[in-house]
XYZ file of C-alpha atoms in Angstrom:
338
model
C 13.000 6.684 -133.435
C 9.517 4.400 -132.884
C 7.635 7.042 -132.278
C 7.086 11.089 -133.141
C 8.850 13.871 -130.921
C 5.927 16.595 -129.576
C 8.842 19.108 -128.888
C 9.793 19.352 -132.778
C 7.667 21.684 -134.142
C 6.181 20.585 -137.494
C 5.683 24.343 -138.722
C 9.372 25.040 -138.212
C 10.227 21.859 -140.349
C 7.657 23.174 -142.974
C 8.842 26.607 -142.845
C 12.663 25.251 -143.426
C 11.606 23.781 -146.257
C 10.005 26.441 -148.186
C 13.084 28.947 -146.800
C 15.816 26.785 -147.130
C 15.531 24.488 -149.706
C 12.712 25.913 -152.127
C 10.425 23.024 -150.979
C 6.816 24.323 -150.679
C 4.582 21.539 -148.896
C 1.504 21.355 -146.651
C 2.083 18.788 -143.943
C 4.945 16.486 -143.316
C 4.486 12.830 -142.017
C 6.282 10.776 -139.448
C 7.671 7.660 -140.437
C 9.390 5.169 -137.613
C 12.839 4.228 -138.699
C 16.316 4.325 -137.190
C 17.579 5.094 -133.383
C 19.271 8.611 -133.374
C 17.188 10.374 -135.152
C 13.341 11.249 -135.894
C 12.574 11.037 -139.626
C 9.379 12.353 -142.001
C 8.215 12.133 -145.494
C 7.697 15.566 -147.261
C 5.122 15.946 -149.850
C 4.889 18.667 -151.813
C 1.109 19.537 -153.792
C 2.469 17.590 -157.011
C 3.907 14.698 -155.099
C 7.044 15.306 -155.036
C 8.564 13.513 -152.267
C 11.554 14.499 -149.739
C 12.846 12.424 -146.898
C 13.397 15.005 -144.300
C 15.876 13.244 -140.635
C 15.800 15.619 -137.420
C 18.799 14.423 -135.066
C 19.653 15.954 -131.740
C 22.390 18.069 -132.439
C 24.925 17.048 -129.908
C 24.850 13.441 -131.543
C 25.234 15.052 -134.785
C 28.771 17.238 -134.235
C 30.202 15.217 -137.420
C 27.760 15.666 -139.954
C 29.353 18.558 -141.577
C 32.210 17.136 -142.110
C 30.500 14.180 -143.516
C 28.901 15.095 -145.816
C 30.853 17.021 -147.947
C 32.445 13.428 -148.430
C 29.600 11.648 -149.294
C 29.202 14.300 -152.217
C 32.272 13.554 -153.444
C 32.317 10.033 -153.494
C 28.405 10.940 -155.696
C 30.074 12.927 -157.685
C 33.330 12.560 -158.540
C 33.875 8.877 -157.361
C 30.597 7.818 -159.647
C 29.468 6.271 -156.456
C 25.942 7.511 -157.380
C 24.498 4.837 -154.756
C 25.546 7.089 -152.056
C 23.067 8.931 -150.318
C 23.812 12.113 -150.267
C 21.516 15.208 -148.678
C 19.907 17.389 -150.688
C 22.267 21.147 -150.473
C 20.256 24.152 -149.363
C 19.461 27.436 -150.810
C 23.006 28.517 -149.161
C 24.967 25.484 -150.224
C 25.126 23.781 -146.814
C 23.901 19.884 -146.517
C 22.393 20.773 -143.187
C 20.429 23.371 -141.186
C 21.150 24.224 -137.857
C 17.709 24.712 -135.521
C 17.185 25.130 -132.098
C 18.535 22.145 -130.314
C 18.618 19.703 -133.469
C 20.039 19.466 -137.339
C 18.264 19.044 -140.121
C 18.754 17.306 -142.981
C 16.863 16.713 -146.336
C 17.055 13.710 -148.850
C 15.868 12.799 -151.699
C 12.819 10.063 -151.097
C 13.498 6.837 -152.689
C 10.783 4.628 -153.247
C 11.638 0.997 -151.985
C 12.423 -2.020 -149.532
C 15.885 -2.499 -147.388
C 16.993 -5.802 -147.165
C 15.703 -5.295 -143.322
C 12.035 -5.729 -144.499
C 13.271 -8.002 -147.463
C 14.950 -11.164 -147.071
C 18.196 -10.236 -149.507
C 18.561 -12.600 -152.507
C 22.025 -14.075 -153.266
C 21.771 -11.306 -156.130
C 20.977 -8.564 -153.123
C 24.041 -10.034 -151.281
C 26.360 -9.743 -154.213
C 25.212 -6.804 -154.675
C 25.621 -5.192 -151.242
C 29.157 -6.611 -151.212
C 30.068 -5.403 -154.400
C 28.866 -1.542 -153.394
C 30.978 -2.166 -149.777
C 34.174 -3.197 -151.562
C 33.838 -0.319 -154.005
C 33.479 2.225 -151.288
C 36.146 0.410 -149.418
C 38.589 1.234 -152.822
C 37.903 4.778 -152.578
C 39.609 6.881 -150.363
C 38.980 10.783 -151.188
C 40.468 13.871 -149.804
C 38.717 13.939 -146.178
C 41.009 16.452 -143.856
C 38.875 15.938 -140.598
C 37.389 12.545 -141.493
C 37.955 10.912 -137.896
C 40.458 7.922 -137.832
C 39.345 4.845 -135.885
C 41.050 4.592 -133.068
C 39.483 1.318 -131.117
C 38.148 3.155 -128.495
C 35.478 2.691 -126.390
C 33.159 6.174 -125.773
C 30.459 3.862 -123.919
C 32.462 3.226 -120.824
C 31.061 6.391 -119.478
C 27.573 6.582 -120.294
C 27.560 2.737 -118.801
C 29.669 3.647 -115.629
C 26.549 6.471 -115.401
C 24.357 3.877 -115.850
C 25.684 1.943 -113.362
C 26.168 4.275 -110.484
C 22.594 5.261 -111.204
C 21.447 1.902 -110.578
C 23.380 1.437 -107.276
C 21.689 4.845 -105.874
C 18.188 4.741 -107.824
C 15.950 7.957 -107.354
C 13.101 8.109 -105.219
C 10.784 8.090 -107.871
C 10.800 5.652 -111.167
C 8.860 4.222 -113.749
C 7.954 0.882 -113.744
C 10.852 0.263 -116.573
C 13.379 2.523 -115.071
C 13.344 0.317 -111.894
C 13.912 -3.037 -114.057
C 16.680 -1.238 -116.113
C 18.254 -0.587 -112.322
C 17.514 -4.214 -111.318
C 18.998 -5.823 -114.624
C 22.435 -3.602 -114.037
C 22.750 -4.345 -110.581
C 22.271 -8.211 -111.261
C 24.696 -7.802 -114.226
C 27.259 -5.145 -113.106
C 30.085 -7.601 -112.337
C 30.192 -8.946 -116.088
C 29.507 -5.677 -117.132
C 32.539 -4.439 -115.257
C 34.471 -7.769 -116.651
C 33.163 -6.487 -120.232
C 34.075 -3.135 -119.558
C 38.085 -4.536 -118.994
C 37.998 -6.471 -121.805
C 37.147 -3.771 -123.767
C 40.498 -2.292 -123.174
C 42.399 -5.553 -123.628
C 40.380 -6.023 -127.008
C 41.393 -2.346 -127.968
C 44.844 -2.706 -127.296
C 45.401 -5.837 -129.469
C 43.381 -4.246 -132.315
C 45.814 -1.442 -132.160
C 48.861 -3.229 -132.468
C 47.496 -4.930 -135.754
C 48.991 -4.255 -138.997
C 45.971 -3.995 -141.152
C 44.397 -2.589 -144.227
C 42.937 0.943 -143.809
C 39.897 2.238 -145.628
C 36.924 4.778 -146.047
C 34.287 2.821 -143.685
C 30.635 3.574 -143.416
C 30.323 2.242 -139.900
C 27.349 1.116 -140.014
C 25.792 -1.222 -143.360
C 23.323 -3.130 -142.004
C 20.654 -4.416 -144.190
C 18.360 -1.370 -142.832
C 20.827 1.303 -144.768
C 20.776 -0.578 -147.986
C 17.829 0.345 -149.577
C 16.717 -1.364 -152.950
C 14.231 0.917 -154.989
C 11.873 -0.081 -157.679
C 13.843 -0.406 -160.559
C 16.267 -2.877 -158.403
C 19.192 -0.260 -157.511
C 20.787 -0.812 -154.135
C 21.264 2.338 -152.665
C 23.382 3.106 -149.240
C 21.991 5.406 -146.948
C 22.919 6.930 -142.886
C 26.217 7.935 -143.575
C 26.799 9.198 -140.313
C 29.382 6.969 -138.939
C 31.766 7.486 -141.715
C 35.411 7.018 -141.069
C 38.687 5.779 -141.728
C 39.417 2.203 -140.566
C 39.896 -1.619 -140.894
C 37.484 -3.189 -143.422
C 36.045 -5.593 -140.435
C 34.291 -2.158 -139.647
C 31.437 -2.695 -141.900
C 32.172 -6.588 -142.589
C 31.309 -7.572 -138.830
C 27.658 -6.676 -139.703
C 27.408 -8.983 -142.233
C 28.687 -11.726 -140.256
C 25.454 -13.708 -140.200
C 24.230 -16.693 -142.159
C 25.000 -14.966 -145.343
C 28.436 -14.291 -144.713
C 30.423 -16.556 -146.773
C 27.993 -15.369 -150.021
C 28.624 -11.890 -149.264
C 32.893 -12.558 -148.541
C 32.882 -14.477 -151.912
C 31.230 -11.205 -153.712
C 33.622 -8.870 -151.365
C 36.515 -10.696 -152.330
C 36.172 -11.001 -156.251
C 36.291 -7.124 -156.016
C 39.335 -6.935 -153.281
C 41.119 -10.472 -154.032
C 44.330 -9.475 -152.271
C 42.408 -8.967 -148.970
C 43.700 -10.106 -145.195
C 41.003 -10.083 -142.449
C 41.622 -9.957 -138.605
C 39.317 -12.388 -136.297
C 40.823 -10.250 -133.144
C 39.495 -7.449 -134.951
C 35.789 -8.903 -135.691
C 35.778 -9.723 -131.505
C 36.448 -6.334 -131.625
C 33.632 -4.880 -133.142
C 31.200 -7.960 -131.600
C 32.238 -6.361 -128.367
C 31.759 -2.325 -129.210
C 28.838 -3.280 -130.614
C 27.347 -4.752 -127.425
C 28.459 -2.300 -125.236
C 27.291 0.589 -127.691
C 23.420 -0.942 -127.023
C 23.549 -1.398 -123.751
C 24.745 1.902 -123.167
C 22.193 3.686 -125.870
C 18.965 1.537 -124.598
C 19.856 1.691 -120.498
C 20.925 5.558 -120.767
C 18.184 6.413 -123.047
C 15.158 4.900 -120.136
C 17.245 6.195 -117.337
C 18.015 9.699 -118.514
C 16.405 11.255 -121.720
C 12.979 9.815 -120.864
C 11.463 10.045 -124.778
C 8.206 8.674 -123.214
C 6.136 5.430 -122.923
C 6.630 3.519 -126.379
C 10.380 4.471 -126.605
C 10.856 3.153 -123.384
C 9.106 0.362 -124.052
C 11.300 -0.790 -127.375
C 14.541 0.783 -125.630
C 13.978 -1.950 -122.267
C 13.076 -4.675 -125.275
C 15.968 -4.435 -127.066
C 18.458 -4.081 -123.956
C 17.267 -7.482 -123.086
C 19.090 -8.369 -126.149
C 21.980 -7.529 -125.064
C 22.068 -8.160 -121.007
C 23.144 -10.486 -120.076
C 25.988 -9.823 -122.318
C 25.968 -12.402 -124.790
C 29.378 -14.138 -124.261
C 29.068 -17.803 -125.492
C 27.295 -16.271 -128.990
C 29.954 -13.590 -129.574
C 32.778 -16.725 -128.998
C 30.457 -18.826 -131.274
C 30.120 -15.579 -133.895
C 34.592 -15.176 -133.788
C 34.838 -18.831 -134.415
C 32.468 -19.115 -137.466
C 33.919 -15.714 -139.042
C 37.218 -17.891 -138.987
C 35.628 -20.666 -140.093
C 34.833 -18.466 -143.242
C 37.876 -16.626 -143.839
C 39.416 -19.826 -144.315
C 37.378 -21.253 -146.789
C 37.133 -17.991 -148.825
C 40.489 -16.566 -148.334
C 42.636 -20.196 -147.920
């Protein structure tokens, strides 16, 4: 999140830390990073450092099985550039409190290639560390299976209805959120339905399954100071296609970072139907995070204010550059893959 939550009490957190994980500090900071989650630094009186993420808890049902995963692919893959959270006093990677989850990381001093322009080293790097992961597929009983579905139909159907019956009163962005859906619901509708036309295809493809992240963009790959990549927000792990985490890479730097995908995975076969896909999800997953989270969860002013800037991102849905986006991914699977 942008900004700090007032309803997360600070004491609490501090308290955790001294009960839970043997962490004795005297004030934690807020730092602004991510969407789901509010995040702070930890110091303790000899500078010790701890990255400490507070997520609501019902967005945060998976994280238990999670991360017993991401330990084992630290551990016993050797994939040490997993970020794994720190285990506490009772051997759990999380703590359950009030109506959020806790979690506590080690702090790692560095950039992401979001506040870095990567290098063609950072690429090849990233790449590399995506195709490893993608090689590994541990014991996970529970690990959830991708299934192409599409969970934001309903929270943008909500959306929706709320727009055609606003309530008497609104903020000043809540009534443009309701104008923008009402001038957009048709193609949002249209979206909606070929959604479910995209999902079926995808799920008659014969295709390579893997241990996914879900979600490597350049602001999880963090590089520290000695110039170790590191892969953070594990969250969204699951079994699926590859194109999972490729379609984020997609970009300008694509073909650099296929070429250093491939030298690790040479026998690979990728899907363009399947990279529409996840062009699509994606969309639909931001419009129905940033109209949802004005309409409903009200998180104040400044959250508002960055949720209604980056919806405009995505309404009106971005057609033309998602058909533009499919045709250069081919465009690149050709040339790298013949």
């Amino acid at each position: 999140m942008k900004t700090d939550n007032q309803h997360i009490d600070k004491q609490q957190l501090i308290h955790i830390l001294a009960a839970e994980y043997g962490v004795q500090i005297p004030a934690i900071t807020f730092v602004p990073k991510g969407e789901e989650a509010w995040t702070y630094v930890a110091q303790t009186a000899a500078r010790e450092q701890y990255f400490v993420r507070v997520q609501p808890a019902v967005s945060a049902t998976n994280l238990e099985r999670v991360f017993p995963i991401v330990y084992a692919l630290h551990q016993q893959h050797g994939l040490t550039q997993a970020v794994a959270p720190l285990k506490t006093c009772h051997n759990t990677p999380v703590v359950s409190v009030d109506d959020y989850i806790v979690a506590v990381f080690p702090y790692i001093e560095g950039q992401t290639l979001h506040q870095r322009a990567p290098t063609a080293a950072d690429l090849t790097a990233a790449a590399a560390l995506l195709a490893r992961l993608h090689q590994l597929l541990p014991d996970a009983p529970g690990l959830r299976r991708e299934d192409f579905a599409n969970p934001f139909k309903a929270p943008i159907m909500r959306a929706l209805d709320a727009a055609r019956t606003p309530a008497a009163e609104q903020t000043f962005l809540q009534q443009e959120v309701c104008g923008l859906l009402k001038a957009e619901r048709a193609d949002i509708l249209a979206t909606l339905e070929r959604m479910e036309r995209l999902q079926s295809q995808a799920q008659q493809l014969v295709t390579d399954w893997v241990l996914t992240h879900g979600d490597p963009n350049r602001d999880n790959f963090l590089k520290d100071q000695q110039g170790t990549l590191h892969l953070t927000d594990w969250s969204d792990l699951a079994v699926g296609p590859p194109e999972r985490d490729l379609a984020l890479w997609t970009g300008d730097w694509f073909e650099v970072f296929l070429q250093a995908y491939v030298r690790r995975r040479p026998s690979l076969k990728l899907h363009r139907e399947l990279f529409e896909f996840y062009f699509y999800r994606w969309s639909v997953q931001e419009i129905a995070d940033y109209a949802t989270r004005i309409l409903f969860r009200r998180l104040g002013p400044a959250e508002d204010e960055h949720a209604w800037a980056e919806l405009q991102d995505y309404l009106p849905v971005k057609h033309q550059g998602i058909a533009q986006g499919v045709e250069h991914v081919q465009s690149v699977i050709e040339r790298v893959l013949g």
